[in-house]
Coordinates of C-alpha atoms in Angstrom, one line a residue:
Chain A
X22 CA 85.9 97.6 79.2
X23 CA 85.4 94.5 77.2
X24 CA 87.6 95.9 74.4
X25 CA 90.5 95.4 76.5
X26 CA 92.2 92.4 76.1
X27 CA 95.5 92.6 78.4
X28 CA 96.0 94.2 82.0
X29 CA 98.7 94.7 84.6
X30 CA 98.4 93.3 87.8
X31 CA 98.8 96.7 89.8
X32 CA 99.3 96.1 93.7
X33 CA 102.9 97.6 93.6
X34 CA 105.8 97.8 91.4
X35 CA 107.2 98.8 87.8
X36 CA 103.2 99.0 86.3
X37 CA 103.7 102.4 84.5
X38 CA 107.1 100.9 82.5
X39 CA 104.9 98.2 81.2
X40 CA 102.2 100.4 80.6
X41 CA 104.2 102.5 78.6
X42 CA 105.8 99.5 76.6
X43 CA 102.6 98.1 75.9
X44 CA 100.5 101.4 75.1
X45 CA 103.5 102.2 72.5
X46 CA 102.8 98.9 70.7
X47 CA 99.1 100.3 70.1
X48 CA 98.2 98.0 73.2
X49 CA 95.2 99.3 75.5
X50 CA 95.9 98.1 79.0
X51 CA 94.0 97.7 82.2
X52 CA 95.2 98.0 85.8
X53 CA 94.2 95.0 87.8
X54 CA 93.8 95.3 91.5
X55 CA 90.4 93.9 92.1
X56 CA 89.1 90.3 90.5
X57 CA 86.4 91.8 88.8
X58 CA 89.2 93.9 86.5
X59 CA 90.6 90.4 85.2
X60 CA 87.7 89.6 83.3
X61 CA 87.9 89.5 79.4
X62 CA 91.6 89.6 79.8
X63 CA 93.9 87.4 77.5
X64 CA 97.0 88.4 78.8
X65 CA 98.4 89.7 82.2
X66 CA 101.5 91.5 83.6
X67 CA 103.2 90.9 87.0
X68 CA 105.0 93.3 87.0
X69 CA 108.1 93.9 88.6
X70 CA 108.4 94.6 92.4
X71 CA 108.9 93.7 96.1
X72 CA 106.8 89.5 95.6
X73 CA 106.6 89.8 99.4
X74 CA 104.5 93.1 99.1
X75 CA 102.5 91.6 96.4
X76 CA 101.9 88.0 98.2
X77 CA 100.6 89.9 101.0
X78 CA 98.2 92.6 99.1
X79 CA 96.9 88.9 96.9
X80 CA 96.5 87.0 100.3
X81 CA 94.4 90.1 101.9
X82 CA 92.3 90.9 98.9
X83 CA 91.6 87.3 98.1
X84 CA 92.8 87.4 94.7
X85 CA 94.7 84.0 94.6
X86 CA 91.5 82.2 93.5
X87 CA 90.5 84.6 90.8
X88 CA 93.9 84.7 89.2
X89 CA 94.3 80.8 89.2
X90 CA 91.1 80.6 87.6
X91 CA 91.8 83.7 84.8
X92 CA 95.1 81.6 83.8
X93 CA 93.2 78.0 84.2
X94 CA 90.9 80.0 81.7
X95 CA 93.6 80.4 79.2
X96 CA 95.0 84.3 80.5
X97 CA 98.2 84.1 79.4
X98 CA 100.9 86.0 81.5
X99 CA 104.2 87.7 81.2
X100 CA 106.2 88.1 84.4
X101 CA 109.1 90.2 85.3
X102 CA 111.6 89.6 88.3
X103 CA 108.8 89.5 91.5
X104 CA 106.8 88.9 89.1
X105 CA 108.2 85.3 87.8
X106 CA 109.0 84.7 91.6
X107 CA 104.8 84.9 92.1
X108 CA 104.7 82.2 89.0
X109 CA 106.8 79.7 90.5
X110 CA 106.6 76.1 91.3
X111 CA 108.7 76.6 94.2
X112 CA 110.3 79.6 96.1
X113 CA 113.7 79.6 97.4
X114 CA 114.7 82.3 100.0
X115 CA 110.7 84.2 100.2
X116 CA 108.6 83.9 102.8
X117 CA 107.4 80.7 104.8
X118 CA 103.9 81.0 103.4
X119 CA 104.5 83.6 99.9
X120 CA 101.6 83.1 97.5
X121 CA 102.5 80.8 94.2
X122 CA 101.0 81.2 91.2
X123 CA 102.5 78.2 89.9
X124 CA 101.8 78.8 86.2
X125 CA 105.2 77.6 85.2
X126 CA 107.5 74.8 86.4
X127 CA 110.4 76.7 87.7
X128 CA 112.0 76.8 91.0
X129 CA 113.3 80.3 91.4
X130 CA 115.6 81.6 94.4
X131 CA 115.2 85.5 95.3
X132 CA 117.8 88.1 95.5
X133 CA 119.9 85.0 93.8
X134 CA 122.9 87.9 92.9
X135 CA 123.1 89.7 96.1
X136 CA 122.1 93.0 97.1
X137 CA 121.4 96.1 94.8
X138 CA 124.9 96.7 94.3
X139 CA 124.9 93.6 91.8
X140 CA 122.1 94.9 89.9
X141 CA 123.2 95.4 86.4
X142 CA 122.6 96.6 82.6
X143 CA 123.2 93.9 81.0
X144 CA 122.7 93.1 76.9
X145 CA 121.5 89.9 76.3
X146 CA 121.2 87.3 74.0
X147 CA 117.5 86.4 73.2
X148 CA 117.6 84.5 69.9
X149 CA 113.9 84.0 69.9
X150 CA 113.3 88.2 69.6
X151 CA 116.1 88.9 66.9
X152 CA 120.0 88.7 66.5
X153 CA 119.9 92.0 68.2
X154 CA 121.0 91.4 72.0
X155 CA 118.0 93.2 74.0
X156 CA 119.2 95.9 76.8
X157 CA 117.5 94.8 80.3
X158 CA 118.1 95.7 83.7
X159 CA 118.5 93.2 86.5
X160 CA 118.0 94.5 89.5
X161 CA 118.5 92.7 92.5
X162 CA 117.3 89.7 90.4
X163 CA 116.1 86.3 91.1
X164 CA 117.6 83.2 89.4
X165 CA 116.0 80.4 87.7
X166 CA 117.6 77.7 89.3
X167 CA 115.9 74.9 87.8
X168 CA 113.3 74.7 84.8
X169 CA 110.9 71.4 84.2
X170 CA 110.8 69.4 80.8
X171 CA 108.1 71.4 79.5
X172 CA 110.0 74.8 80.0
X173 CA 112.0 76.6 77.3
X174 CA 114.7 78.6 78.2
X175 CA 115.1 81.4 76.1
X176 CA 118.3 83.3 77.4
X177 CA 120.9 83.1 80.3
X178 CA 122.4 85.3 82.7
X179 CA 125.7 84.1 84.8
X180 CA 124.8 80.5 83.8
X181 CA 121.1 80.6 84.8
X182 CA 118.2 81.0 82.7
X183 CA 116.5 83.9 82.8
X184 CA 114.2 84.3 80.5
X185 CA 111.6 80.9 80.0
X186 CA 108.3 80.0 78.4
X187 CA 106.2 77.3 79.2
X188 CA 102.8 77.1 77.2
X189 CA 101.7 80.7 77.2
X190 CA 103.6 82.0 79.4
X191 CA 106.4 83.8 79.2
X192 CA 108.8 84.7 82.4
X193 CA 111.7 86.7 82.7
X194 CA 114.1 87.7 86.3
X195 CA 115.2 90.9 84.4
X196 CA 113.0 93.7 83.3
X197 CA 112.9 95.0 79.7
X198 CA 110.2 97.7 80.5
X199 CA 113.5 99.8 82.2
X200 CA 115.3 99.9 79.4
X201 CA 112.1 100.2 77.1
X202 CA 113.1 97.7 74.1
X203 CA 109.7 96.3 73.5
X204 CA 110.1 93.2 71.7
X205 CA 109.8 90.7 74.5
X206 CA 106.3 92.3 75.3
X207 CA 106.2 91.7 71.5
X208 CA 106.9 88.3 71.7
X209 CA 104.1 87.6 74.6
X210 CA 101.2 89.9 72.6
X211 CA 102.1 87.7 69.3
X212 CA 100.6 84.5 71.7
X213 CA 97.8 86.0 72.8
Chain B
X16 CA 126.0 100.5 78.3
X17 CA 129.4 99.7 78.4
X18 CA 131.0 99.0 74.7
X19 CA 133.1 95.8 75.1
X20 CA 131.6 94.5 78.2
X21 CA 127.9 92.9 78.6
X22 CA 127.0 93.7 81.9
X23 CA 127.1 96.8 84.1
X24 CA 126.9 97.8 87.3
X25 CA 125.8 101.3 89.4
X26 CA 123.9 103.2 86.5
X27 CA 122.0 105.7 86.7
X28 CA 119.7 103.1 85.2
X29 CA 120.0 100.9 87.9
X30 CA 119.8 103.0 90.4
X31 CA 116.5 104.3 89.5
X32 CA 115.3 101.3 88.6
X33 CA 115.3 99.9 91.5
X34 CA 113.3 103.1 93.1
X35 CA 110.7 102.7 90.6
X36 CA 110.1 98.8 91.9
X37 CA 109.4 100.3 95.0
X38 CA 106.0 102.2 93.4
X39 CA 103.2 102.0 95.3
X40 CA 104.6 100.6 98.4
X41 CA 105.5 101.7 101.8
X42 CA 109.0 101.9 103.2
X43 CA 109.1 101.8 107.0
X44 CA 111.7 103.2 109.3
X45 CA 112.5 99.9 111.9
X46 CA 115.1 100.2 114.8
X47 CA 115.2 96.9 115.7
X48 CA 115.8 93.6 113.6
X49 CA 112.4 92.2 115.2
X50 CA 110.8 95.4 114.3
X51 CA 111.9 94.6 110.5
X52 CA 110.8 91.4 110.5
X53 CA 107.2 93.0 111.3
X54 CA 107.6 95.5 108.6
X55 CA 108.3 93.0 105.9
X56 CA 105.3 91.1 106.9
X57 CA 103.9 93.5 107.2
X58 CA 104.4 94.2 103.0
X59 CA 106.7 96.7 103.4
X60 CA 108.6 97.1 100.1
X61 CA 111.6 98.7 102.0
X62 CA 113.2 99.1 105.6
X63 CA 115.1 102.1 106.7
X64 CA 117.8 100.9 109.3
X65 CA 117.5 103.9 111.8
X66 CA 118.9 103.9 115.8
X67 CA 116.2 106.1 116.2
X68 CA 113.3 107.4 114.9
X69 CA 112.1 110.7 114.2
X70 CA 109.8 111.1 117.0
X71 CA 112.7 110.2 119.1
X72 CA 115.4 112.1 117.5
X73 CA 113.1 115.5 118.0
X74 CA 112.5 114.5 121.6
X75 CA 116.0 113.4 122.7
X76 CA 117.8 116.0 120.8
X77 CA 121.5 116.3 120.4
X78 CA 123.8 115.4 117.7
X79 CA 122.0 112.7 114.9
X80 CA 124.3 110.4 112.9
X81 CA 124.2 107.5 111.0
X82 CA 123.3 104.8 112.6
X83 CA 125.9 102.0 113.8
X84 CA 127.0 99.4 111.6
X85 CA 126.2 96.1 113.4
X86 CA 122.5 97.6 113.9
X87 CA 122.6 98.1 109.8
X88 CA 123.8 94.4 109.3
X89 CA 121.8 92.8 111.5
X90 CA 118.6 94.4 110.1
X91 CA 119.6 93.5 106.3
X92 CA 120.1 89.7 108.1
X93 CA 117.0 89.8 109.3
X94 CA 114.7 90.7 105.9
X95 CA 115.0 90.1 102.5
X96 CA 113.7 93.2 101.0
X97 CA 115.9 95.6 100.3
X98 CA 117.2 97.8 103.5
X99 CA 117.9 102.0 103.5
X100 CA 120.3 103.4 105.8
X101 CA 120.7 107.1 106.4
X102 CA 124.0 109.5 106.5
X103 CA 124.1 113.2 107.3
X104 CA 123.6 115.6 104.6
X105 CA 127.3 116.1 103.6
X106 CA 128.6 113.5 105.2
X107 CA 130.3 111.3 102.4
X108 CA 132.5 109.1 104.5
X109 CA 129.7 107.8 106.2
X110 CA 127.9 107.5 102.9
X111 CA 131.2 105.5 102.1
X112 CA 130.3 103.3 104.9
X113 CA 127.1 102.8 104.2
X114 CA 128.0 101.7 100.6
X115 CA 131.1 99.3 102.0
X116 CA 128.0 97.6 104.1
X117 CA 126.2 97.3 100.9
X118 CA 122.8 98.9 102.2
X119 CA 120.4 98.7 99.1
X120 CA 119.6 102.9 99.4
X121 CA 121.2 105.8 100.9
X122 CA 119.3 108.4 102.3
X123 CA 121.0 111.7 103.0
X124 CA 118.4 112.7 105.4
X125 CA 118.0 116.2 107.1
X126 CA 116.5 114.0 110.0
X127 CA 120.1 113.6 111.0
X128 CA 122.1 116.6 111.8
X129 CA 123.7 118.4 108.5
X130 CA 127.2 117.7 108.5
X131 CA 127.6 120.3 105.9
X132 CA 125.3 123.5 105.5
X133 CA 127.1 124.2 102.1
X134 CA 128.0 121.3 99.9
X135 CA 125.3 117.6 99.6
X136 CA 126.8 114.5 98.8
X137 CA 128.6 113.8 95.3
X138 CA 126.1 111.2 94.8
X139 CA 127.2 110.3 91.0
X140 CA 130.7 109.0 92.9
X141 CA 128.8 106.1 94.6
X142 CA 127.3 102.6 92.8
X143 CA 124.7 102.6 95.6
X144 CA 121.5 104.9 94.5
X145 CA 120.8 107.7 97.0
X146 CA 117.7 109.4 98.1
X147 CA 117.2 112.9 99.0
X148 CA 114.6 114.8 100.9
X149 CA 113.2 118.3 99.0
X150 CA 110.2 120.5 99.9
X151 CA 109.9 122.0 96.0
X152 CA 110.7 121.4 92.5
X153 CA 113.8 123.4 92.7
X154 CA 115.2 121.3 95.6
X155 CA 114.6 118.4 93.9
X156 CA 115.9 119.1 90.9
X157 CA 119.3 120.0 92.9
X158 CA 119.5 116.9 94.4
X159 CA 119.0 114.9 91.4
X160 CA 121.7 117.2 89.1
X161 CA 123.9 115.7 92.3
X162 CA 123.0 112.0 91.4
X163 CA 120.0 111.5 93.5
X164 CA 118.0 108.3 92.3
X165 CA 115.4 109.3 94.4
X166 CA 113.3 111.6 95.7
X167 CA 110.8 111.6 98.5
X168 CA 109.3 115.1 99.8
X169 CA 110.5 116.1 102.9
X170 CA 107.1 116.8 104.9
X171 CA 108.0 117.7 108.8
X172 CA 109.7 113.8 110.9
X173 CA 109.0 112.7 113.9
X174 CA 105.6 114.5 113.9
X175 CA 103.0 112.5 112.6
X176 CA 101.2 115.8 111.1
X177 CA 100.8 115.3 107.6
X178 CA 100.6 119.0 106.9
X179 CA 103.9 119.5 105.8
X180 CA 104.4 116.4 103.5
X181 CA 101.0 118.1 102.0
X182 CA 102.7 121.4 101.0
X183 CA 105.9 119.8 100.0
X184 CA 104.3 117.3 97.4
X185 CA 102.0 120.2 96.6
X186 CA 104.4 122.4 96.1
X187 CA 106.9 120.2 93.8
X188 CA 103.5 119.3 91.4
X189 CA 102.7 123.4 91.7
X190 CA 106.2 123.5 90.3
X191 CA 106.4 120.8 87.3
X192 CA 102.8 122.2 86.3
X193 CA 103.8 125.9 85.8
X194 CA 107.3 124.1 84.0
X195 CA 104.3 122.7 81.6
X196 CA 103.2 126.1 80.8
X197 CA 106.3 128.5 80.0
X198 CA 107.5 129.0 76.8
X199 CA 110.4 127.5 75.4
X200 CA 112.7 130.7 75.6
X201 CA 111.2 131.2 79.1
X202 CA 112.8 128.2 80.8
X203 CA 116.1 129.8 80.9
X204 CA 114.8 132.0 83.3
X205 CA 113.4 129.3 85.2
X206 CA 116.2 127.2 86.0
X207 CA 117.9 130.1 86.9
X208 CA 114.8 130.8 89.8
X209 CA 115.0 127.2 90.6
X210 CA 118.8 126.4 90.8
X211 CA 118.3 124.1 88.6
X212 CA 120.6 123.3 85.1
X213 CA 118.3 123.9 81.8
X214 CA 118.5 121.0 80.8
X215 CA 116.9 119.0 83.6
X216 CA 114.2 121.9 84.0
X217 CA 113.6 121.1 80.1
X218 CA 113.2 117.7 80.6
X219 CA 111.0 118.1 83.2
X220 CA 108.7 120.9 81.5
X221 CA 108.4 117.9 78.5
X222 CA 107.6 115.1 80.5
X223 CA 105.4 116.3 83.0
X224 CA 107.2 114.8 85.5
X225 CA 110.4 114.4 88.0
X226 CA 113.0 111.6 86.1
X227 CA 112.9 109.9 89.2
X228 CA 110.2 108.4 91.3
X229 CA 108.8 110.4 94.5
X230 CA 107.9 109.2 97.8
X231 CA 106.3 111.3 100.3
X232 CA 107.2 111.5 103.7
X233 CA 107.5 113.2 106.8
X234 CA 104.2 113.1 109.1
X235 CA 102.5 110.0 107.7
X236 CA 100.7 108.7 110.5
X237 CA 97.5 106.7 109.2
X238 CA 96.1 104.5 106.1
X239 CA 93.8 107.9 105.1
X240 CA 97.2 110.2 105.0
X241 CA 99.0 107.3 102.9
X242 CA 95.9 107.6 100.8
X243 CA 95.9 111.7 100.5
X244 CA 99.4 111.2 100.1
X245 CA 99.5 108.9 96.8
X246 CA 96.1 111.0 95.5
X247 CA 98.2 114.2 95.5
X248 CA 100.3 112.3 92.7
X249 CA 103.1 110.9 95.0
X250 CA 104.9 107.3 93.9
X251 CA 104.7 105.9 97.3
X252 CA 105.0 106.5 101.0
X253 CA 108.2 106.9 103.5
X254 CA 106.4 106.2 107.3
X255 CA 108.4 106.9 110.0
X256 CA 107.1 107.4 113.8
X257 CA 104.2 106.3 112.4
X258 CA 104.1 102.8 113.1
X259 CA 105.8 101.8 115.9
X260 CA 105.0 104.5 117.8
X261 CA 101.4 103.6 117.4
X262 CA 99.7 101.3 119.6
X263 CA 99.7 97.9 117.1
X264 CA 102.6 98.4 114.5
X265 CA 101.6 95.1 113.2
X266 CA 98.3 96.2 112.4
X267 CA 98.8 99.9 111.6
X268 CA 101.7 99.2 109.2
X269 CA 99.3 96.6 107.4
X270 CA 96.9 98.7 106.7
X271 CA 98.9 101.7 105.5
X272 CA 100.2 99.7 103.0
X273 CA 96.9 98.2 101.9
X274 CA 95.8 101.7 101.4
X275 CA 98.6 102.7 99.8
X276 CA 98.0 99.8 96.5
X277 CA 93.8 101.2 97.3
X278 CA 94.4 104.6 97.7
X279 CA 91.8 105.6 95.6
X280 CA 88.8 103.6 96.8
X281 CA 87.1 104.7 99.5
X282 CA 85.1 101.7 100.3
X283 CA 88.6 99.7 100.9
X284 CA 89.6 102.6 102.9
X285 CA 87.0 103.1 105.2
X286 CA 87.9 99.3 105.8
X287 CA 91.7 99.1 106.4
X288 CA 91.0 102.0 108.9
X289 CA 88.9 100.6 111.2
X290 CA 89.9 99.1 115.1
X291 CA 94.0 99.9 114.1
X292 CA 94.3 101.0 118.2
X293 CA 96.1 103.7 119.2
X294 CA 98.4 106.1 116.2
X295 CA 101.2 107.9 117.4
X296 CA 100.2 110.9 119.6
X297 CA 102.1 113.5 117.4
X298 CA 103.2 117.3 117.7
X299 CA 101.4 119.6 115.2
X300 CA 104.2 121.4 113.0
X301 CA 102.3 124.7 113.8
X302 CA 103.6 124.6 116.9
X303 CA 107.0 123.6 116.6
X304 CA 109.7 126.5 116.7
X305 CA 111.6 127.8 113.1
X306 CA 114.9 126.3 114.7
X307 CA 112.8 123.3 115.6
X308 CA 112.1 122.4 111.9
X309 CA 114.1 119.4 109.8
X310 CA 113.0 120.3 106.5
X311 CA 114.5 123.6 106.6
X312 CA 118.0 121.6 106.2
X313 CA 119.9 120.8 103.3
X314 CA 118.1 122.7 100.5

């Protein structure tokens, strides 16, 4: 167990995607649904989901403490559309009392494009992975509506950012795991 | 991908993309804004905007339809997790409705009344991804060569007897596994059994695997059948009747999606079960008549 260094938070969502994208970079991953499973870890997933499902399942099983502490220890994470909702400062649009992570200073406003209709394949810029633009998927995405001074923004969408990194941690509203194009996972196990 | 453009919508991409966020959640059928409300408390990852449910349907009887639209709207006013809405298998002008409301998921549901025992719904002509009910491999495969972006087994609605969503998911991993273990000049044949194209059946013999997610549903009733359920290799759970035809919906729908994300602990099982009141009292399929059967529609 102690040979595994990153895991995906697994209450509900897009876990086998990242799976897949991270066991194809050699990566050995471990599902997290209990506290005990984050131990060891350096990095984590949130993947990408319903964030009210998952605020629930964290507030029920008590995991809000042990996850604080894992990053406060130095886990680094990578989130993808519910997922960077969970790691925000502040929600817009969720749930009176939706669980924050807060690991980076964003505000972030759900379904910020409408319904699923306005999901889209989209090819975006990402200087910070290559010149290559990187195939995502939003799907009924959140936007980043606004970033603090410690937060870098490394690609837009529609005038918002959308993908950011603060620190260690990297978070993105669109999901790179559906289209498979590894090198944002790339970019977060390089900082690990 | 488009070639000039950056960004596009209604792929087949997209539209399964957003069923495989739904993984290892529940999806519950509400007929009520207030009872959606509860749902996505609840955790739900989904909402199905019924008039009816099952239980109801079977015991009122008559003709099924879609539901009306101010019911729909209200309901995706009142969460903000994505909301289904079903049309009649067949029935693609109120699938075109459903899309002009901009419902999140179709389901073209044998729970309604077929509105065509032939033909299913074009589903490639829509940007809205559609869900379709199948009991086997060869169903499903159908209904995805039509554009499903979906699939959830079809079990038996409205009677909280998990029997038949048992056999159906069963029967579809029966099917993918013996896929697994034909030759390659033997899959020919195979499609041809299944109604199925080849190619998909090739796909599917390689992967291991439907290329789209799949729920179960039709009978759950209780966190231990969400549990089987998603231990007989299913993505998530559709719950009907289930809920708020139990005593504490609140409660009940909790807990089934607890053990849903814990389906394979018993410890955290044996916990979410207890004092949930009273589940829905529920028909045994065994004794319902052949003509009395949903699943038998649309295959």
């Amino acid at each position: 167990m102690s040979a595994v260094k990153v895991g995906i938070l697994a209450l509900q969502g897009d876990v086998r995607e990242h799976r897949q994208v991270l066991e194809s970079l050699g990566v050995e991953v471990r599902q997290v649904r209990l506290a005990a499973e984050l131990e060891g870890l350096a990095g984590l997933v949130v993947p990408g989901g319903e964030s009210t499902t998952m605020s629930r399942l964290i507030q029920r099983f008590d995991l809000l403490g042990p996850l604080q502490e894992a990053f406060a220890g130095g886990m680094a994470a990578l989130t993808t559309c519910a997922g960077t909702i969970l790691a925000a400062r502040e929600i817009r649009d969720g749930l009176p009392d939706q669980v924050r992570l807060e690991l980076l200073d964003i505000v972030v406003r759900r379904n910020a494009f409408g319904r699923q209709r306005e999901s889209a394949e989209v090819l975006l810029e990402i200087p910070a992975v290559g010149p290559e633009p990187v195939p995502v998927a939003f799907i009924r995405a959140p936007a980043i509506e606004e970033v603090g001074p410690g937060v870098e923004i490394l690609a837009s969408y529609r005038d918002e950012p959308a993908a950011v990194r603060q620190g260690r941690h990297l978070a993105l509203t669109f999901h790179p795991e559906i289209t498979g194009d590894p090198r944002l996972h790339r970019l977060f196990l390089s900082g690990l | 991908m488009s070639q000039n453009g950056h960004v596009e919508t209604g792929t087949a991409r997209v539209k399964r993309g957003l069923a495989e966020m739904l993984k290892g959640g529940v999806i519950m059928d509400v007929v009520t804004p207030d009872q959606a409300e509860i749902a996505q408390e609840a955790g739900a990852v989904a909402v199905m905007a019924l008039e009816r449910v099952p239980a109801d349907i079977r015991a009122q009887g008559g003709v099924a339809r879609m539901s009306d639209p101010s019911l729909i709207k209200a309901i995706m006013g009142a969460v903000s997790i994505p909301v289904m809405a079903k049309c009649r298998i067949g029935h693609f002008v109120e699938a075109q409705i459903l899309e002009a409301l901009g419902v999140d998921y179709i389901d073209e549901s044998e729970v309604l009344t077929p509105a065509d025992e032939e033909n299913h719904v074009d589903k490639w002509q829509f940007k809205i991804p559609f869900v379709c009910g199948a009991r086997n491999l060869g169903e499903a495969l159908r209904r995805i060569s039509e554009g499903a972006a979906m699939i959830r087994t079809k079990g038996e609605a409205g009677t909280g007897d998990v029997v038949e969503a048992v056999r159906h998911m069963r029967s579809v991993s029966q099917g993918i596994r013996r896929l697994q273990g034909l030759r390659g000049d033997e899959l020919a044949s195979a499609a041809k059994e299944l109604g199925a194209s080849l190619e998909l059946v090739r796909e599917v013999a390689t992967t291991g695997k439907l290329p789209v997610v799949n729920f179960s549903a039709g009978g759950i009733a209780t966190p231990a059948d969400a549990a089987l359920m998603m231990q007989l290799g299913c993505d998530g759970n559709f719950v009907g009747s289930g809920i708020f035809k139990s005593g504490n919906p609140l409660l009940r729908a909790k807990a089934i999606v607890q053990a849903t994300t814990y389906f394979d602990k018993p410890e955290i099982l044996a916990e979410v079960s207890e004092g949930l009141g009273e589940p829905m009292v529920g028909i045994s399929s065994s004794s319902l008549r052949p003509e009395e059967l949903l699943a038998g529609r649309g295959i």
